[in-house]
Coordinates of C-alpha atoms and ligand atoms in Angstrom, one line a residue:
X107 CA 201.8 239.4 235.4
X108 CA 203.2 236.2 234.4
X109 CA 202.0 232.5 234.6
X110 CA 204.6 229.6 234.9
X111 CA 203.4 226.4 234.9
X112 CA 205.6 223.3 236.5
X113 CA 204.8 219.9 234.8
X114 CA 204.6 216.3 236.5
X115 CA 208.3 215.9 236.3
X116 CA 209.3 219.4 238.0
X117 CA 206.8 219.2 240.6
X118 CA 207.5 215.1 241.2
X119 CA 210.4 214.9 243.2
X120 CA 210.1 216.6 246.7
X121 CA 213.7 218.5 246.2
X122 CA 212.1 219.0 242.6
X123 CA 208.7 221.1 244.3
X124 CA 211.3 222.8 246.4
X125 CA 213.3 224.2 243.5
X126 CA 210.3 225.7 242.2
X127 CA 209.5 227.9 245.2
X128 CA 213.2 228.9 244.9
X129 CA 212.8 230.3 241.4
X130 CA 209.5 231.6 242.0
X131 CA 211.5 233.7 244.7
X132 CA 214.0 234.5 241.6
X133 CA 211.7 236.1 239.9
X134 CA 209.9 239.5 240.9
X135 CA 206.2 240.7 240.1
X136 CA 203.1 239.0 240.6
X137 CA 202.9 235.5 239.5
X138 CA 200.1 232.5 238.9
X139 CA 201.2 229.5 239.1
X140 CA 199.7 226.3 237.5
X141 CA 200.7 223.3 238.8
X142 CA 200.5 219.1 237.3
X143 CA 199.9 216.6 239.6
X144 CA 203.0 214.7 240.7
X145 CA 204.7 212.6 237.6
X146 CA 203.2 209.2 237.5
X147 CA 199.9 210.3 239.3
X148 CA 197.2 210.7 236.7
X149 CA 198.2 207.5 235.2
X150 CA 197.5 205.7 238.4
X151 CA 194.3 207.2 239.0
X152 CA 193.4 206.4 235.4
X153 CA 194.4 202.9 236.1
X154 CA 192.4 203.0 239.1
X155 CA 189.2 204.1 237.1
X156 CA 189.6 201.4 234.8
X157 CA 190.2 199.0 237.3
X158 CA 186.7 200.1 238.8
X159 CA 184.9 201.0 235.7
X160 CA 185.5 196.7 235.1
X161 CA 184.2 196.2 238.9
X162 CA 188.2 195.2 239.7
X163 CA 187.7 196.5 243.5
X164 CA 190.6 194.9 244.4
X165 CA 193.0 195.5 241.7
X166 CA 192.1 199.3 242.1
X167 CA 192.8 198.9 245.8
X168 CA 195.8 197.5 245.0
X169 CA 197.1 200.4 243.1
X170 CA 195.5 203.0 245.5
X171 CA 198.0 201.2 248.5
X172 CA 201.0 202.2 246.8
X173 CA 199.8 205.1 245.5
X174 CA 199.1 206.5 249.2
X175 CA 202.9 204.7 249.9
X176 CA 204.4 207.4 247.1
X177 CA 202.6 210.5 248.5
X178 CA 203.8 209.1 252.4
X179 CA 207.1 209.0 251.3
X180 CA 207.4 212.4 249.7
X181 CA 205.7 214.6 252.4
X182 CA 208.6 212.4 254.6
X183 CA 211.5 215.0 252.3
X184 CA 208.8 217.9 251.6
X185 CA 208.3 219.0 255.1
X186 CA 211.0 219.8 257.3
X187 CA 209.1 220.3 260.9
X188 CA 207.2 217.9 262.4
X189 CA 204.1 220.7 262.8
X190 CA 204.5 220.2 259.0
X191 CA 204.6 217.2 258.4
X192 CA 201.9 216.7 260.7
X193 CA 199.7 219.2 257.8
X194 CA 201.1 216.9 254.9
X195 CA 200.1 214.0 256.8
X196 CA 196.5 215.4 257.2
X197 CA 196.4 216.3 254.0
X198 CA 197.1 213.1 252.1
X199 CA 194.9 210.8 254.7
X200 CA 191.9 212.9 254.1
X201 CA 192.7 212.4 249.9
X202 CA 192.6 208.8 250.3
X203 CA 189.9 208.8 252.3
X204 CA 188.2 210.4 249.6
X205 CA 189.3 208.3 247.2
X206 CA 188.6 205.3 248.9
X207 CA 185.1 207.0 249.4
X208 CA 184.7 207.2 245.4
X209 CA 185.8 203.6 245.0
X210 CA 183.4 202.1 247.1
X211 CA 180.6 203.3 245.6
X212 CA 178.5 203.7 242.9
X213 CA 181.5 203.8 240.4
X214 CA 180.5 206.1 236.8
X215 CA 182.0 208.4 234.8
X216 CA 181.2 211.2 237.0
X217 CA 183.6 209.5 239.9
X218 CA 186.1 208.8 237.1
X219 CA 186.4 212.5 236.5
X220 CA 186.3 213.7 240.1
X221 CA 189.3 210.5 240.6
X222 CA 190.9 212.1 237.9
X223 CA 191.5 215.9 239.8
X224 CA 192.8 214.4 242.7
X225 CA 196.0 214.8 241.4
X226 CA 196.4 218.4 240.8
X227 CA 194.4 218.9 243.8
X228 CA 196.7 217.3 246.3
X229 CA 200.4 218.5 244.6
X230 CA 199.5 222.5 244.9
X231 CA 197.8 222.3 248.5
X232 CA 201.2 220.0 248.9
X233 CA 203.2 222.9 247.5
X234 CA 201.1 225.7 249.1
X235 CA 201.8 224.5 252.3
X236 CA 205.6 223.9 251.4
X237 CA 205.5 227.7 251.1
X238 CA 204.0 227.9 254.2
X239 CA 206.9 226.2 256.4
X240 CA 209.5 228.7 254.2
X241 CA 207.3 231.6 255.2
X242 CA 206.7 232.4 251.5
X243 CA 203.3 234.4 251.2
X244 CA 201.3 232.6 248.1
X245 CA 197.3 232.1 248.2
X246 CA 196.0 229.2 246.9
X247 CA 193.2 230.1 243.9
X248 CA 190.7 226.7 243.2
X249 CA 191.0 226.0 239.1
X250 CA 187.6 225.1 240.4
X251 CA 186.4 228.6 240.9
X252 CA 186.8 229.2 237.3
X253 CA 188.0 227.5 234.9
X254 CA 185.3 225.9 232.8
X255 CA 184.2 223.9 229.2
X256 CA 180.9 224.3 227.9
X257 CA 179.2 221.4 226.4
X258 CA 181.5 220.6 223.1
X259 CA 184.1 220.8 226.0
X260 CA 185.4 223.9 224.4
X261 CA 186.6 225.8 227.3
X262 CA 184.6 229.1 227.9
X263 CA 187.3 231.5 227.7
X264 CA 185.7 234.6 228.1
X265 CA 183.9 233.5 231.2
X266 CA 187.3 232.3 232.3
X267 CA 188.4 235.8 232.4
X268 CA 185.2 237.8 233.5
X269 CA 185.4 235.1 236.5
X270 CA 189.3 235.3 236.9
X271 CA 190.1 238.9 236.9
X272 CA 188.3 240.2 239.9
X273 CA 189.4 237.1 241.6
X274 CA 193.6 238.1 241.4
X275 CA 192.4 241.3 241.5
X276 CA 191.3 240.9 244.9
X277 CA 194.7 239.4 245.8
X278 CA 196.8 242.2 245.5
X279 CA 199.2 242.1 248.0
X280 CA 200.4 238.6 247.0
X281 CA 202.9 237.8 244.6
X282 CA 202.0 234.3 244.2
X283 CA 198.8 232.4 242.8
X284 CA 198.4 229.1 242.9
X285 CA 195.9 227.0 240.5
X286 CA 195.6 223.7 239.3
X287 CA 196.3 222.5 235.8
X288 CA 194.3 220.2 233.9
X289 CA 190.7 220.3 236.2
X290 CA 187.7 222.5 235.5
X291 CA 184.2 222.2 235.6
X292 CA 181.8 221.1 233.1
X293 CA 178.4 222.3 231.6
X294 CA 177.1 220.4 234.3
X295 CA 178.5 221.8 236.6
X296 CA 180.5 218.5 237.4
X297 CA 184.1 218.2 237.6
X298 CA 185.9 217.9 234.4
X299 CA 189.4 217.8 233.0
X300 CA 190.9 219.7 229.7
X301 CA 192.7 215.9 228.5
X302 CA 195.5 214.4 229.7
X303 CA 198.7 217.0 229.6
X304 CA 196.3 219.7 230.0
X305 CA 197.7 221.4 232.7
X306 CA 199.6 223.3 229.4
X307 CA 196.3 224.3 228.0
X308 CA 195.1 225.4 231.9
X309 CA 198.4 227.9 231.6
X310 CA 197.5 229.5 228.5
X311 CA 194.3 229.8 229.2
X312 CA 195.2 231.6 232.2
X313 CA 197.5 234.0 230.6
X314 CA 195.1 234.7 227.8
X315 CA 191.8 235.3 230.6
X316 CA 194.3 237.9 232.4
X317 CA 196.5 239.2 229.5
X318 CA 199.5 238.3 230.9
X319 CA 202.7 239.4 230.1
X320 CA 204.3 235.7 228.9
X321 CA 203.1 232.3 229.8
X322 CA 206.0 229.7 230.8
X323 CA 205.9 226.5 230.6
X324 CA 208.4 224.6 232.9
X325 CA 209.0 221.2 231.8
X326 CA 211.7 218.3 231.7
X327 CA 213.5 219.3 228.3
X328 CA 215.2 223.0 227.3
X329 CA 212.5 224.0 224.9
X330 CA 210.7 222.2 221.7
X331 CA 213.5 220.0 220.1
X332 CA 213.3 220.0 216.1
X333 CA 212.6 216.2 216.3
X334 CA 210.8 213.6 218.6
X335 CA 213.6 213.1 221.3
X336 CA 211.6 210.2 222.8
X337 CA 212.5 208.6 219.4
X338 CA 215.2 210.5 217.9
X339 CA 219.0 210.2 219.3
X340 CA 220.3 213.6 217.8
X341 CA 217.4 216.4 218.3
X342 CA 218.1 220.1 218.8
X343 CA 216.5 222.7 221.2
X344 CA 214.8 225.6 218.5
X345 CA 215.4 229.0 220.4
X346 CA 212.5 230.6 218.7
X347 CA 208.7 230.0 216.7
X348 CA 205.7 231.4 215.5
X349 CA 202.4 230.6 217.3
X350 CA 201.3 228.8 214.2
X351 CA 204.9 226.8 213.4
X352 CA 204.0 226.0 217.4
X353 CA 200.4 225.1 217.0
X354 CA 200.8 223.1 213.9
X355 CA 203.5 220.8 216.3
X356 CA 201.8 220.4 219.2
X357 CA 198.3 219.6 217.4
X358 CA 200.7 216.8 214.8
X359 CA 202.1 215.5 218.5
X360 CA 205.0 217.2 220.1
X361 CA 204.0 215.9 223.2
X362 CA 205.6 219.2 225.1
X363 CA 202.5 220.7 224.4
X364 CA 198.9 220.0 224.6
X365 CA 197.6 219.9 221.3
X366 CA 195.1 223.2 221.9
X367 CA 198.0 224.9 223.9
X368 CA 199.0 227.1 221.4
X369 CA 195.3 228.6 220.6
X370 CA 194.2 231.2 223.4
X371 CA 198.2 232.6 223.9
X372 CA 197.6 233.4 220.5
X373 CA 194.3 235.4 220.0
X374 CA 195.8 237.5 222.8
X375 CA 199.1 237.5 221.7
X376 CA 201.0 236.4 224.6
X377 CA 204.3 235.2 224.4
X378 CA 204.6 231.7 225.5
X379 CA 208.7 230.4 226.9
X380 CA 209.0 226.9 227.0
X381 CA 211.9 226.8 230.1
X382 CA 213.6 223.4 231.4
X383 CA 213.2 222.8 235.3
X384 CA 216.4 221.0 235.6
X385 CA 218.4 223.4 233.4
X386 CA 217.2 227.1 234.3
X387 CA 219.9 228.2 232.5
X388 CA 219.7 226.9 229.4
X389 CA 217.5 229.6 227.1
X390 CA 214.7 227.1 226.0
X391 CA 212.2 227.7 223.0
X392 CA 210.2 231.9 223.1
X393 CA 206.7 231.4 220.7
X394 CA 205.6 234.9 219.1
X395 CA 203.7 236.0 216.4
X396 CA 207.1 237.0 215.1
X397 CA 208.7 234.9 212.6
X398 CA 212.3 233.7 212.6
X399 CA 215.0 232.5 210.5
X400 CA 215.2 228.8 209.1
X401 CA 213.3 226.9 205.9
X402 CA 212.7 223.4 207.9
X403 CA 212.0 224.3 212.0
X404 CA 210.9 220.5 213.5
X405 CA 209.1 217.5 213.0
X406 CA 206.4 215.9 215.0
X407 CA 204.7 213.4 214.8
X408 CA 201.0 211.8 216.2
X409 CA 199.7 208.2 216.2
X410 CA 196.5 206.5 216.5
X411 CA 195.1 207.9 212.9
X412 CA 193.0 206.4 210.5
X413 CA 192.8 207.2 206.9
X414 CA 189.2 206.7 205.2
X415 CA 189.4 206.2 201.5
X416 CA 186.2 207.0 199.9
X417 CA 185.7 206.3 196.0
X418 CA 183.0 207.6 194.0
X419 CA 183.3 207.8 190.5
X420 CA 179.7 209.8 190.4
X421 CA 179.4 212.0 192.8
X422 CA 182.8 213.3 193.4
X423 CA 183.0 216.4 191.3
X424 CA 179.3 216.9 191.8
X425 CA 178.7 220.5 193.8
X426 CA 177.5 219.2 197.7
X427 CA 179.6 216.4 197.5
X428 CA 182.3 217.3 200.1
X429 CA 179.6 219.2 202.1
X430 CA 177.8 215.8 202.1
X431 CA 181.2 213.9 203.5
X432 CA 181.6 216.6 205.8
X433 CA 178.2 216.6 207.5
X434 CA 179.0 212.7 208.6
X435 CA 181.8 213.6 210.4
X436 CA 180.3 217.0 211.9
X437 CA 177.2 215.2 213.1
X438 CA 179.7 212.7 215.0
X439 CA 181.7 215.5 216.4
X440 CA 185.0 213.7 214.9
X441 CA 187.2 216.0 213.3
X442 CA 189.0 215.4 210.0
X443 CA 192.9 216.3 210.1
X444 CA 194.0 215.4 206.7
X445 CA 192.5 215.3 203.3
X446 CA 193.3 214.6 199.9
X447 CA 191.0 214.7 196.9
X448 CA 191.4 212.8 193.0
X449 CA 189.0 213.1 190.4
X450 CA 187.2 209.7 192.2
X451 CA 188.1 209.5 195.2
X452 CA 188.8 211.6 198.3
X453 CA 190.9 210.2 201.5
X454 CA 190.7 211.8 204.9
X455 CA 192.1 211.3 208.3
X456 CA 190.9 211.2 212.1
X457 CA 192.3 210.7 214.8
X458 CA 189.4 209.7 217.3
X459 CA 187.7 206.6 215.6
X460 CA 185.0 206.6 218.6
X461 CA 182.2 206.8 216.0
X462 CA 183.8 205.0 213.1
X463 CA 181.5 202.3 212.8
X464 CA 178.3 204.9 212.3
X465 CA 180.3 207.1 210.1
X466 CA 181.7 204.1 207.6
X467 CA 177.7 203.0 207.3
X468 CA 176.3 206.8 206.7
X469 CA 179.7 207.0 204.1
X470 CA 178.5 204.0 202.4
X471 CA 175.8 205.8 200.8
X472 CA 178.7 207.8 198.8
X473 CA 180.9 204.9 197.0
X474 CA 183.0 202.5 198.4
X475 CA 185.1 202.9 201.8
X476 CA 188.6 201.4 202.5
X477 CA 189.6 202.0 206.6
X478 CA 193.1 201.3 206.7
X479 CA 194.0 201.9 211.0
X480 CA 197.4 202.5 212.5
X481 CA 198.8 205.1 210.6
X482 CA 200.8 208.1 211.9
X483 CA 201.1 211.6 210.6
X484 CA 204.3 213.1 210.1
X485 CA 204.0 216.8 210.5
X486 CA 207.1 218.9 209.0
X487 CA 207.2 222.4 210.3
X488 CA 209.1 225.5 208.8
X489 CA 209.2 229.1 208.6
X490 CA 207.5 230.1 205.2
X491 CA 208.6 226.8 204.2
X492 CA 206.1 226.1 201.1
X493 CA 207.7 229.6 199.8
X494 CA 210.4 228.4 199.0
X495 CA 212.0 225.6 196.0
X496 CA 213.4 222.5 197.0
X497 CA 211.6 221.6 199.6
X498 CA 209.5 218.8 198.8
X499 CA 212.4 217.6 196.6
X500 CA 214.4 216.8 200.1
X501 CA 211.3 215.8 202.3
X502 CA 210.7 212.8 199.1
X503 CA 214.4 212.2 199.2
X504 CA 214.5 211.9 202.9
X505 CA 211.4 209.5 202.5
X506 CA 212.3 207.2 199.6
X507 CA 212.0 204.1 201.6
X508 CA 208.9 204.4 202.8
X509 CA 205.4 204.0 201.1
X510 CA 203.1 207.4 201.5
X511 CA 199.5 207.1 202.0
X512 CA 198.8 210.6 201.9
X513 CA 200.7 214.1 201.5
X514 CA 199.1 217.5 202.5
X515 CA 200.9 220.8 201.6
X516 CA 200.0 224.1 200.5
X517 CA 196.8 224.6 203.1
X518 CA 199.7 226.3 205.2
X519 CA 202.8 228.0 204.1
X520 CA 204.5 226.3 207.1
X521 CA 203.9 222.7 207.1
X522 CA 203.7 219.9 205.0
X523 CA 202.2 216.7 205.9
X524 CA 202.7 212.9 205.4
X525 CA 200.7 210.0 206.3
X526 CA 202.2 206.4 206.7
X527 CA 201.7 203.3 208.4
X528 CA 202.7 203.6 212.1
X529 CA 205.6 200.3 211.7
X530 CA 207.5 203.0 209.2
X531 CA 207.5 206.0 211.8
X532 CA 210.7 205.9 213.9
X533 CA 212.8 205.1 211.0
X534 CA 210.7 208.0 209.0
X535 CA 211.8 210.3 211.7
X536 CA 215.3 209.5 211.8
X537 CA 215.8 209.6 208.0
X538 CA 213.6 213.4 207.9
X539 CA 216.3 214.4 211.1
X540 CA 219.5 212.8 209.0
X541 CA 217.9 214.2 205.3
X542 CA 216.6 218.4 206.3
X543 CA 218.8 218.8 209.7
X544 CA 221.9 217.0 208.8
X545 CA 221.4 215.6 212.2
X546 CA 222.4 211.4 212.5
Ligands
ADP664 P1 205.3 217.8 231.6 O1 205.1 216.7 232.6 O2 206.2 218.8 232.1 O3 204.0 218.3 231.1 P2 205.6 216.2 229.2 O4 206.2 214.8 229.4 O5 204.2 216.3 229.0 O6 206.1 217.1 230.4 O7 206.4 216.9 228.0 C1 207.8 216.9 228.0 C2 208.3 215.8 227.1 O8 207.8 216.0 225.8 C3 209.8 215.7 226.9 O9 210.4 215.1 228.0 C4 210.0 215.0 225.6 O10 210.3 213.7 225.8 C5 208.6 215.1 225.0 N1 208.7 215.7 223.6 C6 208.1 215.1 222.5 N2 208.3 215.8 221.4 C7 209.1 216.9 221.8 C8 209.7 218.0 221.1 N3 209.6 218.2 219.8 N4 210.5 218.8 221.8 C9 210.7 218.7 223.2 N5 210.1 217.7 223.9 C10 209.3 216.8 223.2
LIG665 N1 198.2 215.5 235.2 C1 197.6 215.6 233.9 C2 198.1 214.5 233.0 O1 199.0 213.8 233.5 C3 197.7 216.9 233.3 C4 199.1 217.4 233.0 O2 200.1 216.9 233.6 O3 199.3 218.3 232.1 O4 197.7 214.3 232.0
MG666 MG1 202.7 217.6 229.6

């Protein structure tokens, strides 16, 4: 079995949604597929949460009009019969009535999160019933039913699959599943959501739970690039990585990936395709355990970090110390991603600064703290990279004009890591594409 999943941009356009159930027809055996909810979507309905979170009724009104105009206009060049249309029609009133429903009440976080499905919720029974008019059997399978995080909002994977199997096991006849991305259900109980793009993470998931044969992800782009493309002019698709060269990307911000993509395919060893929507020709990026050919693969890179500087000329090479550091940030469930030690003074990165405040008091008690915000992590990926001579020579060449906070390398043999301030980043990137890819 495979899983594909179809991203915001494939499934956005109405002739887009319709060249998915082509190449689902393409393609033989039985198939789940996860779907996004139509590009543009969740960032409206996150707009309309915020809007009502700050008691802006009408401003979240506002944005709920035109988002009912969008899906009006698209079941218009979905459907082709009017007994169709009539189904898409039903369909999107009794959304908004829902959503107005959530709106004018009680607003909390709860409704935030139930606002937030609607998305995924409305584009597969949207595509479902597109499949219905071609005559193309398909059963639609509710993410709901089980696909679930427990309360660190780690999703529960084995109860993923114990819940999953029997369920597409009971569907033997049909070739195609359909889920949502993104949505699952909390500890609670309560509806939840893996983080924004994580209708990915929903896919891999899915093909670890049922030990699929490959997970594909169908996106906008033929396959990871070896630089940002958002930011780079000259990038290149990579035709093959490891799951780690992969994971290490996604985590340090390729943003084709959700950052925990990468993790489930893995422990089960499923290959994961990253495949281009517009270009299904066009061979796209295979992920293994398998390594391949090539010193410096790609270059990612994530914003939003801050680096935490803390000095202490007495404790530092005391036994405990780090533990001691460590704790604060365990106990505020804020993970570190870099660190670098000295004889006084050890500096460390995060890249959720929800707690900082708390953590920068309880660090206090150590030395002296310096909290320098806005910088980004340059991640530099490669196949047994750290193996081999030269190579920090030409990432320090590449990087000559701009100050480094921080460097991390030899925790991995495949990546080596820079911090700098964020205002340095796009012309970091372009001198790392011009300096290890020859690429300008
Ligand atoms: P989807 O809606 O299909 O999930 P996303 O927008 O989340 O698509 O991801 C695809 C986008 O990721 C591409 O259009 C590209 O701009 C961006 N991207 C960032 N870094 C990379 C990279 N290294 N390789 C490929 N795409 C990347
Ligand atoms: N729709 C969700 C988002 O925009 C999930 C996804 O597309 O992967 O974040
Ligand atoms: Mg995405």
């Amino acid at each position: 079995m495979v899983v594909l999943k179809f991203g915001g941009t494939s499934v956005g356009k109405p002739e887009r949604m319709k060249k998915i159930a082509d190449l689902l027809l393409t393609t033989s055996g039985k198939k789940i597929v996860v779907l996004s909810a139509l590009s543009g979507t969740t960032n409206s309905l996150v707009s309309i949460g915020d809007h009502l979170l700050l008691g802006q009724r009408a401003k979240a009104e506002e944005v709920i009009d035109t988002l009912e105009k969008h899906y009006q206009a698209f079941i218009k060049d979905l459907f082709g019969s009017e007994a169709f249309h009539a189904i898409g029609q039903e369909i999107v009133s009794r959304f908004f009535i829902f959503i107005r429903m959530l709106a004018a009440g009680q607003f909390d976080n709860k409704g935030y999160r139930e606002l937030l499905a609607q998305g995924e919720l409305i584009s597969t029974e949207l595509f479902y019933q597109h499949l219905q008019e071609r005559k193309i059997s398909a059963r639609l399978l509710p993410a709901l039913y089980f696909m679930s995080i427990d309360e660190n909002e780690e999703p529960e994977l084995e109860k993923i699959s114990e819940r999953l199997k029997p369920l597409v096991n009971s569907l033997n006849n049909i070739d195609i599943i359909i889920t949502q991305g993104y949505i699952c259900r909390n500890h609670r109980n309560e509806i939840d959501n893996l983080k924004r793009g994580g209708s990915d993470y929903t896919a891999s998931l899915v093909g670890a739970a049922i030990r699929a044969e490959e997970i594909q992800i169908w996106t906008d782009i033929d396959g990871m690039h070896n630089n940002d493309p958002r930011i780079v002019k000259k990038t290149v698709p990579i035709s093959e990585l490891t799951f780690d060269e992969a994971s290490e990307l996604a985590y340090f911000g390729a943003k084709i990936l959700h950052p925990s993509t990468i993790v489930p395919a893995q422990k089960y060893n499923v290959p994961v395709r990253l495949k281009n929507t517009m270009d299904e020709k066009a061979p796209g990026t295979i992920i293994t355990s398998k390594g391949s050919e090539g010193t410096f693969k790609a270059i990612a890179a994530k914003d939003g970090i801050t680096a935490i500087n803390i000095k202490s000329s007495r404790m530092l090479m005391a036994y405990g110390f780090l533990r001691r550091v460590f704790e604060v940030f365990e106990n505020y469930k804020t993970s570190i991603d870099m660190i670098t030690t000295s004889e006084v003074a050890v500096s460390l990165t995060i890249d959720n600064d929800t707690h900082l405040s708390s953590i920068e008091t309880e660090l206090k008690k150590f030395g002296t703290i310096e909290v320098d915000k806005d910088q980004t992590i340059i991640c530099i990926v490669g196949n047994k990279m750290m193996e081999q001579k030269g190579v920090l020579t030409k990432v320090f060449d590449s990087l000559h004009d701009f100050p480094v906070r921080m460097v991390s390398c030899g925790g991995s043999v495949n990546n080596v890591s820079v911090l700098i301030e964020k205002q340095y980043k796009e012309k970091a990137l372009n001198a790392l594409n011009e300096g290890l890819f020859g690429l300008s």
